[in-house]
Coordinates of C-alpha atoms and ligand atoms in Angstrom, one line a residue:
M1 CA 31.9 -44.1 25.4
E2 CA 28.8 -46.0 26.3
N3 CA 27.9 -43.2 28.7
D4 CA 28.2 -40.4 26.1
K5 CA 24.7 -39.1 25.6
S6 CA 25.7 -37.2 22.5
L7 CA 26.1 -40.6 20.7
E8 CA 22.8 -42.0 21.8
G9 CA 20.6 -43.1 18.9
S10 CA 23.6 -43.6 16.5
K11 CA 23.9 -47.0 15.1
T12 CA 27.2 -49.0 15.6
P13 CA 28.0 -50.7 12.3
K14 CA 28.4 -54.5 12.6
V15 CA 32.0 -55.3 11.7
S16 CA 34.0 -58.4 12.2
V17 CA 37.0 -56.5 13.7
L18 CA 36.9 -54.1 16.7
V19 CA 37.5 -50.6 15.4
R20 CA 38.2 -47.5 17.5
C21 CA 36.6 -44.2 16.4
K22 CA 37.2 -40.8 17.8
P23 CA 34.3 -39.9 20.2
V24 CA 32.3 -36.7 19.7
R25 CA 31.8 -35.0 23.0
R26 CA 29.1 -32.4 22.9
N27 CA 28.2 -32.2 26.6
Q28 CA 31.1 -29.9 27.4
L29 CA 31.8 -26.2 27.7
L30 CA 34.9 -24.8 25.9
L31 CA 36.6 -21.6 26.4
R32 CA 39.0 -20.7 23.6
P33 CA 40.4 -17.5 22.0
V34 CA 38.9 -16.3 18.8
D35 CA 40.8 -14.3 16.2
V36 CA 37.9 -12.2 14.9
E37 CA 39.9 -11.1 11.9
K38 CA 40.3 -14.7 10.9
L39 CA 36.6 -15.6 11.1
V40 CA 36.4 -15.1 7.4
G41 CA 38.9 -15.6 4.6
E42 CA 40.7 -13.0 2.6
Q43 CA 38.4 -13.6 -0.4
H44 CA 35.2 -13.6 1.6
G45 CA 32.4 -11.5 0.1
V46 CA 31.7 -9.8 3.4
R47 CA 35.1 -8.1 3.2
A48 CA 34.1 -6.7 -0.2
I49 CA 30.9 -5.2 1.2
W50 CA 32.7 -3.7 4.2
E51 CA 35.5 -2.3 1.9
L52 CA 33.0 -0.7 -0.5
V53 CA 30.8 0.8 2.2
G54 CA 34.0 2.2 3.8
Q55 CA 34.7 4.1 0.6
L56 CA 31.2 5.7 0.4
D57 CA 30.0 8.9 1.8
V58 CA 27.4 7.8 4.3
E59 CA 27.3 11.1 6.1
P60 CA 23.4 11.4 5.9
F61 CA 23.1 8.3 8.0
Y62 CA 25.1 9.9 10.8
A63 CA 23.1 13.2 10.7
E64 CA 20.3 11.8 12.9
I65 CA 22.5 10.2 15.6
G66 CA 22.0 11.8 19.0
A67 CA 24.8 10.1 20.9
L68 CA 27.7 12.6 20.9
E69 CA 31.3 12.3 22.2
G70 CA 31.7 13.9 25.6
Q71 CA 28.0 13.8 26.4
A72 CA 25.9 11.3 28.4
G73 CA 24.2 8.4 26.7
R74 CA 25.2 5.1 25.2
P75 CA 27.1 4.8 21.9
V76 CA 25.1 3.6 18.9
W77 CA 25.9 1.1 16.2
D78 CA 28.0 2.6 13.4
P79 CA 25.7 3.1 10.3
K80 CA 28.4 1.5 8.2
V81 CA 28.1 -1.7 10.2
L82 CA 24.3 -1.7 9.9
I83 CA 24.4 -1.0 6.2
S84 CA 26.9 -3.8 5.7
L85 CA 24.8 -6.2 7.8
W86 CA 21.7 -5.4 5.7
I87 CA 23.5 -5.7 2.4
Y88 CA 25.2 -9.0 3.4
A89 CA 21.8 -10.3 4.7
Y90 CA 20.0 -9.5 1.5
K91 CA 22.8 -11.1 -0.5
D92 CA 22.4 -14.2 1.8
G93 CA 18.6 -14.3 1.2
V94 CA 17.8 -13.0 4.6
S95 CA 15.3 -10.1 4.9
S96 CA 14.2 -10.5 8.6
A97 CA 15.8 -8.3 11.3
R98 CA 15.2 -11.1 13.9
E99 CA 17.0 -13.5 11.7
I100 CA 20.0 -11.2 11.3
A101 CA 20.1 -10.7 15.1
G102 CA 20.2 -14.5 15.5
L103 CA 22.9 -14.9 12.8
C104 CA 25.1 -12.4 14.7
E105 CA 25.3 -15.0 17.5
Y106 CA 27.0 -17.7 15.5
H107 CA 27.6 -16.9 11.8
P108 CA 31.2 -16.1 11.2
A109 CA 30.5 -13.4 8.5
Y110 CA 28.0 -11.6 10.7
Q111 CA 30.3 -12.0 13.7
W112 CA 33.2 -10.5 11.7
L113 CA 31.1 -7.5 10.8
T114 CA 29.9 -6.8 14.3
G115 CA 33.1 -7.8 16.1
M116 CA 31.3 -10.8 17.8
E117 CA 28.5 -8.6 19.2
V118 CA 24.8 -9.0 18.7
V119 CA 22.8 -6.2 17.2
N120 CA 19.3 -5.9 18.6
Y121 CA 16.6 -6.6 16.0
H122 CA 14.7 -3.5 16.7
T123 CA 17.8 -1.4 15.8
L124 CA 18.1 -3.3 12.6
A125 CA 14.4 -3.1 11.7
D126 CA 14.2 0.6 12.4
F127 CA 17.4 1.3 10.5
R128 CA 16.1 -0.4 7.3
V129 CA 13.1 2.0 7.1
D130 CA 14.2 5.2 8.9
H131 CA 16.6 6.6 6.3
Q132 CA 14.9 6.9 3.0
Q133 CA 16.8 9.9 1.6
A134 CA 20.1 8.6 3.0
L135 CA 19.4 5.3 1.3
D136 CA 18.6 7.0 -2.0
Q137 CA 21.9 8.8 -1.8
L138 CA 23.7 5.6 -0.9
F139 CA 22.3 4.0 -4.0
T140 CA 23.6 6.9 -6.1
E141 CA 27.0 6.7 -4.4
V142 CA 27.4 3.1 -5.4
L143 CA 26.3 4.0 -9.0
G144 CA 29.0 6.7 -8.9
V145 CA 31.6 4.0 -8.0
L146 CA 30.4 1.7 -10.7
S147 CA 30.3 4.5 -13.2
H148 CA 33.9 5.4 -12.3
Q149 CA 34.9 1.8 -13.0
G150 CA 33.4 2.1 -16.5
L151 CA 30.5 -0.3 -15.7
I152 CA 27.8 2.2 -16.5
T153 CA 27.7 4.0 -19.8
L154 CA 23.9 4.8 -20.3
K155 CA 24.3 4.1 -24.0
R156 CA 21.7 1.4 -23.8
V157 CA 19.3 0.9 -20.9
M158 CA 16.8 -1.9 -20.7
H159 CA 13.7 -1.2 -18.7
D160 CA 11.3 -3.8 -17.3
G161 CA 8.8 -4.5 -14.6
T162 CA 8.5 -7.5 -12.3
K163 CA 5.7 -8.3 -9.8
I164 CA 6.6 -9.2 -6.3
K165 CA 4.1 -10.6 -3.8
A166 CA 2.8 -8.3 -1.1
A167 CA 2.9 -9.3 2.6
A168 CA -0.8 -10.0 2.4
S169 CA -3.1 -12.9 1.5
D170 CA -5.8 -13.0 -1.1
K171 CA -8.3 -13.5 1.7
S172 CA -7.4 -10.1 3.3
F173 CA -9.1 -8.3 0.3
R174 CA -12.6 -7.3 1.2
R175 CA -15.5 -5.3 -0.3
K176 CA -16.6 -1.9 1.0
K177 CA -19.6 -3.3 2.8
T178 CA -17.5 -6.0 4.6
L179 CA -14.9 -3.4 5.5
E180 CA -17.5 -1.1 7.0
A181 CA -18.9 -3.9 9.0
H182 CA -15.5 -4.9 10.3
L183 CA -14.7 -1.3 11.2
K184 CA -17.9 -1.0 13.2
E185 CA -17.1 -4.2 15.0
A186 CA -13.5 -3.1 15.8
Q187 CA -14.6 0.3 17.0
E188 CA -17.2 -1.4 19.4
Q189 CA -14.4 -3.6 20.7
V190 CA -12.3 -0.5 21.5
E191 CA -15.2 1.1 23.3
V192 CA -16.0 -1.9 25.6
M193 CA -12.3 -2.4 26.5
G194 CA -12.5 0.2 29.3
D195 CA -9.8 0.4 31.9
P196 CA -7.1 -2.3 31.2
R197 CA -6.5 -2.6 35.0
S198 CA -10.0 -4.0 35.5
E199 CA -9.3 -7.0 33.4
Q200 CA -8.1 -10.5 34.3
L201 CA -5.2 -10.0 32.0
S202 CA -2.0 -8.3 33.1
W203 CA -1.7 -4.6 32.4
R204 CA 0.9 -5.4 29.7
Q205 CA -1.3 -8.0 28.0
A206 CA -4.3 -5.7 28.1
K207 CA -2.4 -2.8 26.6
A208 CA -1.1 -5.1 23.8
R209 CA -4.6 -6.2 23.0
E210 CA -5.9 -2.7 23.0
R211 CA -3.0 -1.6 20.7
A212 CA -3.8 -4.5 18.3
V213 CA -7.5 -3.6 18.0
R214 CA -6.6 0.1 17.4
E215 CA -4.2 -0.9 14.7
K216 CA -6.8 -3.1 13.1
C217 CA -9.2 -0.1 13.1
D218 CA -6.5 2.1 11.4
R219 CA -5.8 -0.6 8.8
I220 CA -9.5 -0.9 7.9
K221 CA -9.9 2.9 7.7
E222 CA -6.8 3.0 5.4
A223 CA -8.4 0.1 3.3
L224 CA -11.6 2.2 2.9
K225 CA -9.5 5.2 1.9
E226 CA -7.6 3.1 -0.7
L227 CA -11.0 1.8 -2.0
E228 CA -12.2 5.4 -2.6
Q229 CA -9.0 6.1 -4.5
L230 CA -9.5 3.0 -6.6
E231 CA -13.1 4.0 -7.3
A232 CA -11.8 7.4 -8.5
V233 CA -9.1 5.8 -10.7
R234 CA -11.5 3.3 -12.3
S235 CA -14.5 5.6 -12.4
K236 CA -14.9 5.3 -16.2
E237 CA -14.7 1.6 -16.2
L238 CA -17.2 1.4 -13.3
A239 CA -19.6 3.7 -15.1
K240 CA -19.4 1.7 -18.3
A241 CA -20.0 -1.6 -16.4
E242 CA -23.0 0.0 -14.7
R243 CA -24.4 1.1 -18.1
E244 CA -24.0 -2.5 -19.4
G245 CA -25.7 -3.9 -16.3
K246 CA -22.5 -5.5 -15.1
K247 CA -21.3 -5.2 -11.5
I248 CA -17.6 -4.6 -10.6
E249 CA -16.9 -4.9 -6.9
L250 CA -13.6 -3.4 -5.8
R251 CA -11.7 -4.8 -2.9
A252 CA -8.9 -3.6 -0.6
S253 CA -6.7 -5.5 1.7
T254 CA -6.9 -5.1 5.5
T255 CA -3.4 -6.4 6.0
D256 CA -1.7 -4.2 3.4
P257 CA -4.2 -1.7 2.1
Q258 CA -1.9 -0.3 -0.5
A259 CA -1.2 -3.7 -2.1
R260 CA -3.2 -4.4 -5.4
M261 CA -4.4 -7.7 -6.9
M262 CA -2.2 -8.1 -10.0
L263 CA -1.4 -10.6 -12.7
G264 CA 2.0 -12.0 -12.2
A265 CA 4.3 -14.4 -14.0
K266 CA 2.8 -17.6 -15.6
G267 CA -0.8 -16.3 -15.2
S268 CA -0.6 -16.2 -11.4
Y269 CA -2.9 -13.6 -9.8
G270 CA -2.6 -12.2 -6.3
P271 CA -1.7 -9.2 -4.1
G272 CA 1.5 -7.6 -5.0
Y273 CA 3.5 -4.6 -6.2
N274 CA 5.0 -3.8 -9.6
I275 CA 8.7 -3.1 -9.4
Q276 CA 10.2 -1.1 -12.2
I277 CA 13.9 -1.7 -12.9
S278 CA 16.2 0.0 -15.4
T279 CA 19.4 -1.9 -16.2
D280 CA 22.4 -0.5 -18.0
A281 CA 23.3 -3.0 -20.7
K282 CA 27.1 -2.6 -20.4
A283 CA 27.5 -4.7 -17.2
K284 CA 23.9 -5.3 -16.2
I285 CA 24.0 -2.7 -13.4
I286 CA 20.6 -1.4 -12.1
V287 CA 20.5 2.4 -12.6
G288 CA 16.9 3.0 -11.4
V289 CA 14.3 1.3 -9.4
G290 CA 10.7 2.3 -8.6
V291 CA 7.5 0.8 -7.2
T292 CA 4.0 1.2 -8.6
Q293 CA 0.6 -0.1 -7.5
C294 CA -0.5 -0.4 -11.1
S295 CA -0.4 -3.8 -12.6
S296 CA 0.2 -2.5 -16.1
D297 CA 3.7 -1.4 -17.3
S298 CA 2.4 1.1 -19.8
G299 CA 2.9 4.6 -18.5
E300 CA 6.0 3.6 -16.5
L301 CA 8.7 4.5 -19.0
E302 CA 8.8 8.3 -18.4
P303 CA 9.1 7.9 -14.6
G304 CA 11.8 5.3 -15.2
V305 CA 13.9 7.7 -17.4
K306 CA 13.3 10.5 -14.8
R307 CA 14.8 8.2 -12.0
I308 CA 17.9 7.5 -14.2
E309 CA 18.4 11.2 -14.7
E310 CA 18.1 11.9 -11.0
N311 CA 20.5 9.1 -10.0
L312 CA 23.2 9.7 -12.6
G313 CA 22.6 13.3 -13.7
Q314 CA 22.2 12.5 -17.4
K315 CA 19.6 10.9 -19.6
P316 CA 20.1 7.5 -21.3
E317 CA 20.9 7.5 -25.0
Q318 CA 18.7 4.5 -25.8
M319 CA 15.8 2.8 -23.9
V320 CA 14.9 -0.8 -24.8
V321 CA 11.5 -2.0 -23.6
D322 CA 8.9 -4.7 -24.2
A323 CA 5.5 -4.4 -25.8
A324 CA 3.8 -2.9 -22.8
Y325 CA 5.7 0.4 -22.9
P326 CA 5.7 2.0 -26.4
T327 CA 2.4 3.8 -26.0
H328 CA 1.9 6.9 -28.2
Q329 CA 2.6 9.2 -25.2
A330 CA 5.8 7.3 -24.4
I331 CA 6.9 7.4 -28.1
E332 CA 6.3 11.1 -28.2
A333 CA 7.9 11.8 -24.8
M334 CA 11.1 9.9 -25.8
A335 CA 11.3 11.7 -29.2
E336 CA 11.0 15.0 -27.3
K337 CA 13.8 14.0 -25.0
E338 CA 15.8 12.8 -27.9
I339 CA 16.1 9.3 -26.4
D340 CA 16.2 6.4 -28.9
L341 CA 13.3 4.2 -28.0
I342 CA 13.5 0.5 -29.1
G343 CA 10.4 -1.7 -28.5
P344 CA 8.1 -3.9 -30.4
L345 CA 5.2 -2.4 -32.4
R346 CA 1.9 -2.8 -30.7
E347 CA -1.2 -4.0 -32.5
A348 CA -1.8 -2.3 -35.9
R349 CA -3.0 1.2 -35.3
K350 CA -6.2 1.4 -37.5
A351 CA -7.8 4.7 -38.5
P352 CA -11.2 4.4 -36.9
W353 CA -13.5 6.0 -39.4
E354 CA -15.8 3.3 -40.7
D355 CA -18.2 3.1 -37.7
P356 CA -19.0 6.8 -37.5
L357 CA -19.7 6.9 -41.2
K358 CA -22.0 4.0 -41.0
R359 CA -23.9 5.7 -38.1
R360 CA -24.3 8.9 -40.2
G361 CA -25.9 6.9 -43.0
V362 CA -23.0 7.3 -45.5
G363 CA -23.0 4.7 -48.3
P364 CA -19.8 2.6 -48.7
E365 CA -19.3 4.1 -52.1
F366 CA -18.8 7.5 -50.5
Y367 CA -16.2 6.3 -47.9
P368 CA -12.9 8.2 -47.8
E369 CA -11.4 5.8 -50.5
A370 CA -13.7 7.4 -53.0
F371 CA -12.2 10.8 -52.5
R372 CA -8.9 11.7 -54.2
Y373 CA -6.3 13.5 -52.2
D374 CA -3.8 15.9 -53.8
P375 CA -0.8 16.5 -51.5
G376 CA 0.4 19.4 -53.7
T377 CA -2.7 21.5 -53.0
D378 CA -3.8 19.7 -49.7
H379 CA -7.3 19.3 -51.1
Y380 CA -9.6 16.3 -51.6
T381 CA -11.8 15.9 -54.7
C382 CA -15.1 14.2 -54.1
P383 CA -16.9 11.8 -56.6
A384 CA -18.9 14.7 -57.9
Q385 CA -15.5 16.5 -58.7
K386 CA -16.0 19.2 -56.0
L387 CA -13.2 20.3 -53.7
L388 CA -12.9 19.6 -50.0
S389 CA -10.7 22.2 -48.3
F390 CA -8.6 21.8 -45.1
E391 CA -10.5 22.9 -42.0
T392 CA -9.0 21.9 -38.7
E393 CA -6.3 19.7 -37.2
E394 CA -6.0 17.9 -33.8
R395 CA -3.6 15.3 -32.3
Q396 CA -5.1 12.2 -30.9
K397 CA -3.3 9.1 -29.5
G398 CA -0.4 9.1 -31.9
W399 CA -2.5 10.3 -34.8
V400 CA -3.1 13.7 -36.4
R401 CA -6.8 14.2 -37.3
R402 CA -7.0 16.6 -40.3
R403 CA -10.5 17.6 -41.3
Y404 CA -11.5 18.6 -44.8
R405 CA -14.9 20.0 -45.8
A406 CA -16.9 20.6 -49.0
R407 CA -18.9 23.8 -49.6
L408 CA -22.5 23.5 -48.3
A409 CA -23.8 25.0 -51.6
D410 CA -22.0 22.2 -53.6
C411 CA -23.4 19.4 -51.4
R412 CA -27.0 20.9 -51.4
S413 CA -27.1 20.9 -55.2
C414 CA -25.4 17.5 -55.5
P415 CA -27.4 14.5 -56.8
F416 CA -25.4 12.2 -54.4
Q417 CA -26.2 14.1 -51.2
A418 CA -28.6 11.4 -49.9
Q419 CA -25.8 8.8 -50.0
C420 CA -22.8 11.0 -49.2
C421 CA -23.9 13.4 -46.5
P422 CA -27.5 12.9 -45.6
K423 CA -27.4 14.6 -42.2
T424 CA -24.8 17.3 -42.5
K425 CA -25.7 21.0 -42.0
K426 CA -22.3 22.3 -43.1
G427 CA -21.2 20.2 -46.1
R428 CA -19.5 16.8 -46.3
S429 CA -16.5 16.5 -44.2
L430 CA -13.7 14.0 -44.3
V431 CA -11.1 13.2 -41.7
R432 CA -7.6 12.4 -42.8
M433 CA -5.8 10.3 -40.2
E434 CA -2.0 10.8 -40.4
K435 CA 0.4 9.2 -38.0
T436 CA 2.4 11.7 -35.9
T437 CA 5.9 12.2 -37.1
E438 CA 7.2 10.5 -34.0
L439 CA 4.9 7.5 -34.4
A440 CA 5.7 7.1 -38.1
A441 CA 9.5 7.4 -37.4
F442 CA 9.2 4.9 -34.5
E443 CA 7.4 2.4 -36.7
A444 CA 9.8 2.8 -39.6
K445 CA 12.8 2.3 -37.2
M446 CA 11.3 -0.8 -35.7
Q447 CA 11.1 -2.4 -39.2
T448 CA 14.9 -2.2 -39.6
E449 CA 17.1 -5.2 -38.9
Q450 CA 19.4 -3.2 -36.6
A451 CA 16.5 -2.3 -34.2
K452 CA 15.3 -5.9 -34.3
Q453 CA 18.7 -7.2 -33.3
I454 CA 19.0 -4.7 -30.4
Y455 CA 15.5 -5.8 -29.2
K456 CA 16.7 -9.4 -29.1
E457 CA 19.2 -8.4 -26.4
R458 CA 16.5 -7.0 -24.2
A459 CA 15.4 -10.1 -22.3
G460 CA 19.0 -11.2 -21.5
V461 CA 19.8 -7.9 -19.8
A462 CA 16.4 -6.7 -18.4
E463 CA 15.4 -10.0 -16.8
F464 CA 18.9 -10.7 -15.4
P465 CA 18.5 -8.5 -12.3
N466 CA 14.9 -9.6 -11.8
A467 CA 15.9 -13.3 -11.8
W468 CA 19.0 -12.5 -9.5
I469 CA 16.8 -10.7 -7.0
K470 CA 14.1 -13.4 -6.9
E471 CA 16.3 -16.5 -7.3
K472 CA 19.5 -15.6 -5.4
F473 CA 18.2 -13.2 -2.8
G474 CA 14.9 -15.2 -2.6
L475 CA 12.9 -11.9 -2.7
R476 CA 9.6 -13.4 -3.9
Q477 CA 7.5 -11.7 -1.2
F478 CA 8.0 -8.4 0.5
R479 CA 8.4 -8.4 4.3
L480 CA 7.3 -4.8 4.7
R481 CA 3.9 -3.2 3.9
G482 CA 2.8 -0.1 2.0
V483 CA 4.3 1.6 -1.1
V484 CA 7.0 3.6 0.8
K485 CA 8.3 0.6 2.8
V486 CA 8.1 -1.7 -0.2
G487 CA 10.0 0.9 -2.2
L488 CA 12.7 0.9 0.5
E489 CA 12.9 -2.9 0.5
S490 CA 13.2 -2.9 -3.3
L491 CA 16.0 -0.3 -3.0
W492 CA 17.9 -2.4 -0.5
A493 CA 17.6 -5.4 -2.7
C494 CA 18.8 -3.4 -5.8
L495 CA 21.6 -1.8 -3.9
T496 CA 22.7 -5.3 -2.8
Y497 CA 22.5 -6.5 -6.4
N498 CA 24.8 -3.6 -7.6
V499 CA 27.2 -4.3 -4.7
C500 CA 27.3 -8.0 -5.8
Q501 CA 28.1 -6.9 -9.4
W502 CA 30.9 -4.6 -8.1
T503 CA 32.3 -7.5 -6.0
R504 CA 32.1 -9.9 -9.0
L505 CA 33.5 -7.6 -11.6
C506 CA 35.9 -5.3 -9.7
W507 CA 36.8 -6.6 -6.2
K508 CA 37.3 -10.3 -6.8
P509 CA 39.5 -9.9 -9.9
Q510 CA 41.6 -7.3 -8.0
R511 CA 42.0 -9.7 -5.0
L512 CA 43.0 -12.6 -7.3
A513 CA 45.5 -10.4 -9.1
Q514 CA 47.1 -9.5 -5.7
A515 CA 47.1 -13.1 -4.5
Ligands
LIG601 S1 -22.5 15.5 -51.5 FE1 -21.0 17.0 -51.6 S2 -19.1 15.9 -51.2 FE2 -20.7 14.4 -51.7 S3 -20.3 14.0 -53.7 FE3 -21.8 15.6 -53.6 S4 -20.7 17.5 -53.7 FE4 -19.3 15.9 -53.3

């Protein structure tokens, strides 16, 4: 026992009697049979994943496999194994292909899935991003299973956005001038590289260095392209700032050019993506997931509904959202689709007529309140008892602008013209701002107790998957870069979340009943 190196450093307790402990011998090699099937218990979650994946139609994943029976070439890993590995890894909080490959060497659940073999990390990494359409279909397949189990009804869907950090740092964001200088520098580096064989470095090292510089060039070029797009999107804001003598300097990341600086939870600010998740209220199942580069959630409701329709072939009956979503366009779009929209009223929508009247030199005693409206005849009567008739109508941001006008002859002969319509060449006009039918109906509905009660349920459902993905899966930062790959990573995480719900609500109760 004194010679056993494995026990070096351990303290021997001082006791009055001589005790005899079992020695731990680590300096030995063992060869013993392993029953792979018994690596995990009957109730282990990895069995649930394998069982569910086995039920699904994963044909699109097989379509691109070149290794065929009866022909030369090595067999490839079964897509069902790779799908299960990725789902189990995300569930386990692992999003690195290298880490999964390492886990295959010793972790019983991973060993059970692969039959004690190790999957190369390149195979895993490529599989995660190479099958976008097939993955979309797989997500839909899982929704089909959950729907069949009665866990999705689409009677009430909560929609929300969550910001997840991009795989880039704040410091990687640079202004146009800096990007151009870096691009010039990198291009010069490529030019002076010359023949890799003439260098002191090995051919492999030189090639790797050349590839790294070329990739850097590509990323800077992409960042400059993104910057151009940003300038186009924010052109109005930039022009306004210029008029006011302010300077807004846009920046793009050289690490992940498609990431955007955005405001996150608790006032944090950094590079990230905005993930839009729709959750069915019945069993908190994710029925739609999308990614946007835009920090704001307004404008994301209609794409969210479209995704649900694509995934499940039918529209939701009711959408419940927070204050960022019910814009006038969203209210009208939901009304058109006959989807019941529940969300808080945004700030009071005021009719903006006071400022223009002031500019036109109209006295306050001739503001619209001084004119009497008769809904029966749809006419206004002015303070001089003359009629203003309906002229035109236009819709604008949830309002209908109805213009009424007095006869020019009446105004010209009126003693109040100087105060009422000093600059008009057509006769005094008056704009009646009426809320659109959809906006008025939405506002009236949101005053009801029933709508307020439904809205109270929103946070509990909508934020449940967000919290699960971030806390349980540990997905607080993406590993992949670019909108497409970030979208794929989000889809894997949401797919895993739904599989976890199926395991929790269907598979485990069934197993326990059988036991
Ligand atoms: S200026 Fe025209 S609209 Fe105004 S009070 Fe006189 S008649 Fe009426």
